[in-house]
């Protein structure tokens, strides 16, 4: 797929190896059937880690909001949900985007779907609005960083070039120093899509 070729910087051999690794992972993790299997942690993860789809951007990309500052990791842990299970949910969520919202239409057009197993990875483009309001120095725990590491590496390895940009909003005053800690767990390709916005009510309108 074009997304893997883009992630490999146009290197066909590297892209082919990456894609074959991805296909092996899909087979081993039985990803093709993930939307039809029970997801017992779905309600808990949605409750304690708010995230949702919010329409489309000007270029047709799916807009996803995430609120890591509101993540209730303690509550999730009490229910037996850790980084690994959140990672599985992240795969579930991205497969939902691929299979149910993969149309190329611009803002205002219908969101098209496709059947499970269709494989239209190239059609999915996402803009993530990462609202980190509520984060404090005390909340940058080992568990939070492990969740961010798990999800960002899944994105990089198995959904390359999907996220066209990550706009970070409501950054607290300490973000300059803490950002080094946060970004250290993100792959370089993910870091390159990040924009810090001090005026989201203006900045987001251009997208």
PDB file of C-alpha atoms in Angstrom:
ATOM      1  CA  UNK A   1       0.000   0.000   0.000  1.00  0.00           C
ATOM      2  CA  UNK A   2       1.018   3.609  -0.620  1.00  0.00           C
ATOM      3  CA  UNK A   3       1.038   4.368   3.112  1.00  0.00           C
ATOM      4  CA  UNK A   4       3.818   1.840   3.721  1.00  0.00           C
ATOM      5  CA  UNK A   5       5.792   3.162   0.762  1.00  0.00           C
ATOM      6  CA  UNK A   6       5.481   6.711   2.114  1.00  0.00           C
ATOM      7  CA  UNK A   7       6.597   5.560   5.557  1.00  0.00           C
ATOM      8  CA  UNK A   8       9.655   3.936   3.967  1.00  0.00           C
ATOM      9  CA  UNK A   9      10.595   7.161   2.191  1.00  0.00           C
ATOM     10  CA  UNK A  10       9.938   5.604  -1.219  1.00  0.00           C
ATOM     11  CA  UNK A  11      12.173   2.580  -0.551  1.00  0.00           C
ATOM     12  CA  UNK A  12      10.171  -0.248  -2.152  1.00  0.00           C
ATOM     13  CA  UNK A  13      12.211  -3.055  -0.566  1.00  0.00           C
ATOM     14  CA  UNK A  14      11.861  -1.585   2.913  1.00  0.00           C
ATOM     15  CA  UNK A  15       8.151  -0.920   2.404  1.00  0.00           C
ATOM     16  CA  UNK A  16       7.555  -4.473   1.204  1.00  0.00           C
ATOM     17  CA  UNK A  17       9.323  -5.956   4.240  1.00  0.00           C
ATOM     18  CA  UNK A  18       7.336  -3.665   6.557  1.00  0.00           C
ATOM     19  CA  UNK A  19       4.052  -4.642   4.921  1.00  0.00           C
ATOM     20  CA  UNK A  20       4.819  -8.364   5.092  1.00  0.00           C
ATOM     21  CA  UNK A  21       5.603  -7.957   8.798  1.00  0.00           C
ATOM     22  CA  UNK A  22       2.273  -6.160   9.179  1.00  0.00           C
ATOM     23  CA  UNK A  23       0.395  -8.984   7.444  1.00  0.00           C
ATOM     24  CA  UNK A  24       2.023 -11.566   9.713  1.00  0.00           C
ATOM     25  CA  UNK A  25       0.970  -9.504  12.736  1.00  0.00           C
ATOM     26  CA  UNK A  26      -2.611  -9.300  11.463  1.00  0.00           C
ATOM     27  CA  UNK A  27      -2.704 -13.079  11.055  1.00  0.00           C
ATOM     28  CA  UNK A  28      -1.136 -13.795  14.459  1.00  0.00           C
ATOM     29  CA  UNK A  29      -3.439 -11.359  16.256  1.00  0.00           C
ATOM     30  CA  UNK A  30      -6.498 -12.364  14.155  1.00  0.00           C
ATOM     31  CA  UNK A  31      -7.115  -8.696  13.465  1.00  0.00           C
ATOM     32  CA  UNK A  32      -9.501  -9.385  10.582  1.00  0.00           C
ATOM     33  CA  UNK A  33     -12.195 -10.579  12.970  1.00  0.00           C
ATOM     34  CA  UNK A  34     -11.647  -8.044  15.744  1.00  0.00           C
ATOM     35  CA  UNK A  35     -14.855  -6.069  15.175  1.00  0.00           C
ATOM     36  CA  UNK A  36     -17.015  -9.181  15.347  1.00  0.00           C
ATOM     37  CA  UNK A  37     -15.522 -10.479  18.605  1.00  0.00           C
ATOM     38  CA  UNK A  38     -16.614  -9.434  22.112  1.00  0.00           C
ATOM     39  CA  UNK A  39     -14.718  -6.445  23.520  1.00  0.00           C
ATOM     40  CA  UNK A  40     -15.304  -6.704  27.284  1.00  0.00           C
ATOM     41  CA  UNK A  41     -13.141  -3.674  28.124  1.00  0.00           C
ATOM     42  CA  UNK A  42     -14.795  -1.312  25.641  1.00  0.00           C
ATOM     43  CA  UNK A  43     -17.098   0.521  28.070  1.00  0.00           C
ATOM     44  CA  UNK A  44     -14.418   0.906  30.752  1.00  0.00           C
ATOM     45  CA  UNK A  45     -11.827   2.265  28.307  1.00  0.00           C
ATOM     46  CA  UNK A  46     -14.297   4.689  26.746  1.00  0.00           C
ATOM     47  CA  UNK A  47     -15.304   5.892  30.206  1.00  0.00           C
ATOM     48  CA  UNK A  48     -11.821   6.370  31.622  1.00  0.00           C
ATOM     49  CA  UNK A  49     -10.035   7.438  28.447  1.00  0.00           C
ATOM     50  CA  UNK A  50     -12.355   9.819  26.544  1.00  0.00           C
ATOM     51  CA  UNK A  51     -11.807   9.703  22.776  1.00  0.00           C
ATOM     52  CA  UNK A  52     -14.175  10.045  19.854  1.00  0.00           C
ATOM     53  CA  UNK A  53     -14.575  10.823  16.164  1.00  0.00           C
ATOM     54  CA  UNK A  54     -15.676  14.389  15.433  1.00  0.00           C
ATOM     55  CA  UNK A  55     -16.471  14.599  11.721  1.00  0.00           C
ATOM     56  CA  UNK A  56     -13.949  15.414   9.006  1.00  0.00           C
ATOM     57  CA  UNK A  57     -11.419  18.104   8.249  1.00  0.00           C
ATOM     58  CA  UNK A  58     -11.280  20.300   5.166  1.00  0.00           C
ATOM     59  CA  UNK A  59      -9.275  17.702   3.212  1.00  0.00           C
ATOM     60  CA  UNK A  60     -11.570  14.824   4.139  1.00  0.00           C
ATOM     61  CA  UNK A  61      -9.442  13.458   6.971  1.00  0.00           C
ATOM     62  CA  UNK A  62     -11.231  11.890   9.933  1.00  0.00           C
ATOM     63  CA  UNK A  63     -10.934  14.098  13.034  1.00  0.00           C
ATOM     64  CA  UNK A  64     -10.324  12.239  16.287  1.00  0.00           C
ATOM     65  CA  UNK A  65     -10.234  13.880  19.731  1.00  0.00           C
ATOM     66  CA  UNK A  66      -8.303  12.261  22.589  1.00  0.00           C
ATOM     67  CA  UNK A  67      -8.067  13.431  26.205  1.00  0.00           C
ATOM     68  CA  UNK A  68      -5.071  11.791  27.921  1.00  0.00           C
ATOM     69  CA  UNK A  69      -5.306  14.317  30.758  1.00  0.00           C
ATOM     70  CA  UNK A  70      -8.605  12.727  31.766  1.00  0.00           C
ATOM     71  CA  UNK A  71      -7.323   9.164  31.623  1.00  0.00           C
ATOM     72  CA  UNK A  72      -8.301   7.200  34.720  1.00  0.00           C
ATOM     73  CA  UNK A  73      -5.487   4.667  34.773  1.00  0.00           C
ATOM     74  CA  UNK A  74      -6.075   3.770  38.412  1.00  0.00           C
ATOM     75  CA  UNK A  75      -9.726   2.969  37.724  1.00  0.00           C
ATOM     76  CA  UNK A  76      -8.791   0.976  34.629  1.00  0.00           C
ATOM     77  CA  UNK A  77      -6.159  -0.971  36.536  1.00  0.00           C
ATOM     78  CA  UNK A  78      -8.759  -1.833  39.190  1.00  0.00           C
ATOM     79  CA  UNK A  79     -10.773  -3.432  36.388  1.00  0.00           C
ATOM     80  CA  UNK A  80      -7.773  -5.352  35.093  1.00  0.00           C
ATOM     81  CA  UNK A  81      -7.161  -3.051  32.128  1.00  0.00           C
ATOM     82  CA  UNK A  82      -3.549  -2.048  31.465  1.00  0.00           C
ATOM     83  CA  UNK A  83      -1.440  -0.841  28.544  1.00  0.00           C
ATOM     84  CA  UNK A  84      -1.737  -4.141  26.664  1.00  0.00           C
ATOM     85  CA  UNK A  85      -5.523  -4.126  26.747  1.00  0.00           C
ATOM     86  CA  UNK A  86      -5.632  -0.424  25.823  1.00  0.00           C
ATOM     87  CA  UNK A  87      -3.354  -1.317  22.893  1.00  0.00           C
ATOM     88  CA  UNK A  88      -5.877  -3.945  21.739  1.00  0.00           C
ATOM     89  CA  UNK A  89      -8.606  -1.329  21.982  1.00  0.00           C
ATOM     90  CA  UNK A  90      -6.454   1.024  19.909  1.00  0.00           C
ATOM     91  CA  UNK A  91      -6.291  -1.631  17.178  1.00  0.00           C
ATOM     92  CA  UNK A  92     -10.062  -2.108  17.467  1.00  0.00           C
ATOM     93  CA  UNK A  93     -10.621   1.646  17.119  1.00  0.00           C
ATOM     94  CA  UNK A  94      -8.339   1.946  14.078  1.00  0.00           C
ATOM     95  CA  UNK A  95      -9.953  -1.034  12.410  1.00  0.00           C
ATOM     96  CA  UNK A  96     -13.306   0.653  12.992  1.00  0.00           C
ATOM     97  CA  UNK A  97     -11.984   3.761  11.235  1.00  0.00           C
ATOM     98  CA  UNK A  98     -10.778   1.615   8.328  1.00  0.00           C
ATOM     99  CA  UNK A  99     -13.920  -0.458   7.940  1.00  0.00           C
ATOM    100  CA  UNK A 100     -16.693   1.961   8.805  1.00  0.00           C
ATOM    101  CA  UNK A 101     -15.347   5.452   8.058  1.00  0.00           C
ATOM    102  CA  UNK A 102     -12.950   4.877   5.194  1.00  0.00           C
ATOM    103  CA  UNK A 103     -14.663   7.039   2.556  1.00  0.00           C
ATOM    104  CA  UNK A 104     -12.588   9.762   0.922  1.00  0.00           C
ATOM    105  CA  UNK A 105     -15.286  12.394   0.966  1.00  0.00           C
ATOM    106  CA  UNK A 106     -14.585  15.939   2.173  1.00  0.00           C
ATOM    107  CA  UNK A 107     -16.374  17.535   5.095  1.00  0.00           C
ATOM    108  CA  UNK A 108     -20.130  17.316   4.741  1.00  0.00           C
ATOM    109  CA  UNK A 109     -20.183  14.191   2.592  1.00  0.00           C
ATOM    110  CA  UNK A 110     -21.423  10.835   3.813  1.00  0.00           C
ATOM    111  CA  UNK A 111     -18.985   8.656   5.727  1.00  0.00           C
ATOM    112  CA  UNK A 112     -18.600   5.523   3.642  1.00  0.00           C
ATOM    113  CA  UNK A 113     -17.994   2.060   5.042  1.00  0.00           C
ATOM    114  CA  UNK A 114     -16.551  -1.190   3.838  1.00  0.00           C
ATOM    115  CA  UNK A 115     -16.797  -4.799   4.822  1.00  0.00           C
ATOM    116  CA  UNK A 116     -14.363  -6.420   7.202  1.00  0.00           C
ATOM    117  CA  UNK A 117     -11.355  -7.749   5.321  1.00  0.00           C
ATOM    118  CA  UNK A 118     -11.628  -5.141   2.557  1.00  0.00           C
ATOM    119  CA  UNK A 119      -8.139  -3.726   3.113  1.00  0.00           C
ATOM    120  CA  UNK A 120      -8.507  -0.064   2.091  1.00  0.00           C
ATOM    121  CA  UNK A 121      -5.649   1.230   4.248  1.00  0.00           C
ATOM    122  CA  UNK A 122      -4.790   3.929   1.725  1.00  0.00           C
ATOM    123  CA  UNK A 123      -8.165   5.617   2.096  1.00  0.00           C
ATOM    124  CA  UNK A 124      -7.864   6.413   5.794  1.00  0.00           C
ATOM    125  CA  UNK A 125      -6.347   9.713   6.879  1.00  0.00           C
ATOM    126  CA  UNK A 126      -6.700  11.046  10.404  1.00  0.00           C
ATOM    127  CA  UNK A 127      -6.104  14.316  12.214  1.00  0.00           C
ATOM    128  CA  UNK A 128      -5.847  13.842  15.974  1.00  0.00           C
ATOM    129  CA  UNK A 129      -6.632  16.676  18.354  1.00  0.00           C
ATOM    130  CA  UNK A 130      -4.780  15.768  21.540  1.00  0.00           C
ATOM    131  CA  UNK A 131      -6.284  17.709  24.434  1.00  0.00           C
ATOM    132  CA  UNK A 132      -3.778  17.467  27.288  1.00  0.00           C
ATOM    133  CA  UNK A 133      -5.655  19.784  29.629  1.00  0.00           C
ATOM    134  CA  UNK A 134      -5.581  18.390  33.148  1.00  0.00           C
ATOM    135  CA  UNK A 135      -2.121  16.887  32.845  1.00  0.00           C
ATOM    136  CA  UNK A 136       0.233  17.821  35.632  1.00  0.00           C
ATOM    137  CA  UNK A 137       3.780  16.888  36.487  1.00  0.00           C
ATOM    138  CA  UNK A 138       2.400  14.377  38.948  1.00  0.00           C
ATOM    139  CA  UNK A 139       0.294  12.635  36.288  1.00  0.00           C
ATOM    140  CA  UNK A 140       3.225  11.776  34.015  1.00  0.00           C
ATOM    141  CA  UNK A 141       3.407   8.348  35.542  1.00  0.00           C
ATOM    142  CA  UNK A 142       5.170   5.257  34.272  1.00  0.00           C
ATOM    143  CA  UNK A 143       1.773   3.736  33.433  1.00  0.00           C
ATOM    144  CA  UNK A 144       0.693   6.751  31.370  1.00  0.00           C
ATOM    145  CA  UNK A 145       3.945   6.790  29.424  1.00  0.00           C
ATOM    146  CA  UNK A 146       3.619   3.055  28.787  1.00  0.00           C
ATOM    147  CA  UNK A 147       0.131   3.556  27.343  1.00  0.00           C
ATOM    148  CA  UNK A 148       1.373   6.349  25.066  1.00  0.00           C
ATOM    149  CA  UNK A 149       4.356   4.239  24.010  1.00  0.00           C
ATOM    150  CA  UNK A 150       2.157   1.232  23.241  1.00  0.00           C
ATOM    151  CA  UNK A 151      -0.414   3.114  21.180  1.00  0.00           C
ATOM    152  CA  UNK A 152       2.067   5.292  19.278  1.00  0.00           C
ATOM    153  CA  UNK A 153       4.192   2.295  18.282  1.00  0.00           C
ATOM    154  CA  UNK A 154       1.113   0.402  17.112  1.00  0.00           C
ATOM    155  CA  UNK A 155       0.232   3.410  14.988  1.00  0.00           C
ATOM    156  CA  UNK A 156       3.720   3.646  13.526  1.00  0.00           C
ATOM    157  CA  UNK A 157       4.158  -0.078  12.825  1.00  0.00           C
ATOM    158  CA  UNK A 158       0.703  -1.045  11.595  1.00  0.00           C
ATOM    159  CA  UNK A 159      -1.069   2.146  10.483  1.00  0.00           C
ATOM    160  CA  UNK A 160       1.805   4.157   8.955  1.00  0.00           C
ATOM    161  CA  UNK A 161       1.125   7.549   7.400  1.00  0.00           C
ATOM    162  CA  UNK A 162      -2.465   7.385   8.645  1.00  0.00           C
ATOM    163  CA  UNK A 163      -2.198  10.421  10.936  1.00  0.00           C
ATOM    164  CA  UNK A 164      -1.534  13.523   8.861  1.00  0.00           C
ATOM    165  CA  UNK A 165      -1.167  15.737  11.943  1.00  0.00           C
ATOM    166  CA  UNK A 166      -1.533  15.724  15.723  1.00  0.00           C
ATOM    167  CA  UNK A 167      -2.610  19.085  17.117  1.00  0.00           C
ATOM    168  CA  UNK A 168      -1.856  19.378  20.843  1.00  0.00           C
ATOM    169  CA  UNK A 169      -4.237  21.785  22.599  1.00  0.00           C
ATOM    170  CA  UNK A 170      -4.778  23.069  26.141  1.00  0.00           C
ATOM    171  CA  UNK A 171      -1.136  22.485  26.971  1.00  0.00           C
ATOM    172  CA  UNK A 172      -0.376  23.323  30.619  1.00  0.00           C
ATOM    173  CA  UNK A 173       2.311  25.814  31.550  1.00  0.00           C
ATOM    174  CA  UNK A 174       4.933  23.116  32.132  1.00  0.00           C
ATOM    175  CA  UNK A 175       4.629  21.593  28.674  1.00  0.00           C
ATOM    176  CA  UNK A 176       8.049  22.827  27.544  1.00  0.00           C
ATOM    177  CA  UNK A 177       9.923  20.676  30.041  1.00  0.00           C
ATOM    178  CA  UNK A 178       7.423  17.844  30.197  1.00  0.00           C
ATOM    179  CA  UNK A 179       7.203  17.577  26.428  1.00  0.00           C
ATOM    180  CA  UNK A 180      10.681  16.063  26.339  1.00  0.00           C
ATOM    181  CA  UNK A 181       9.387  13.290  28.573  1.00  0.00           C
ATOM    182  CA  UNK A 182       6.176  12.784  26.600  1.00  0.00           C
ATOM    183  CA  UNK A 183       7.802  12.882  23.172  1.00  0.00           C
ATOM    184  CA  UNK A 184      10.577  10.500  24.211  1.00  0.00           C
ATOM    185  CA  UNK A 185       8.144   7.575  24.039  1.00  0.00           C
ATOM    186  CA  UNK A 186       6.904   8.482  20.545  1.00  0.00           C
ATOM    187  CA  UNK A 187       8.493   7.213  17.308  1.00  0.00           C
ATOM    188  CA  UNK A 188      10.206   9.941  15.280  1.00  0.00           C
ATOM    189  CA  UNK A 189       7.640   9.626  12.465  1.00  0.00           C
ATOM    190  CA  UNK A 190       4.855  10.334  14.961  1.00  0.00           C
ATOM    191  CA  UNK A 191       6.717  13.278  16.487  1.00  0.00           C
ATOM    192  CA  UNK A 192       7.056  14.837  13.043  1.00  0.00           C
ATOM    193  CA  UNK A 193       3.251  15.176  12.731  1.00  0.00           C
ATOM    194  CA  UNK A 194       2.823  17.118  15.996  1.00  0.00           C
ATOM    195  CA  UNK A 195       1.847  20.781  16.251  1.00  0.00           C
ATOM    196  CA  UNK A 196       1.537  22.610  19.561  1.00  0.00           C
ATOM    197  CA  UNK A 197      -1.361  25.060  19.501  1.00  0.00           C
ATOM    198  CA  UNK A 198      -1.690  27.937  21.967  1.00  0.00           C
ATOM    199  CA  UNK A 199      -4.864  29.227  20.259  1.00  0.00           C
ATOM    200  CA  UNK A 200      -6.886  26.137  19.230  1.00  0.00           C
ATOM    201  CA  UNK A 201     -10.062  28.145  18.673  1.00  0.00           C
ATOM    202  CA  UNK A 202      -8.192  29.794  15.774  1.00  0.00           C
ATOM    203  CA  UNK A 203      -5.655  27.180  14.730  1.00  0.00           C
ATOM    204  CA  UNK A 204      -8.143  24.321  14.308  1.00  0.00           C
ATOM    205  CA  UNK A 205     -10.313  26.337  11.935  1.00  0.00           C
ATOM    206  CA  UNK A 206      -7.691  26.184   9.184  1.00  0.00           C
ATOM    207  CA  UNK A 207      -8.039  22.392   9.108  1.00  0.00           C
TER     208      UNK A 207
END
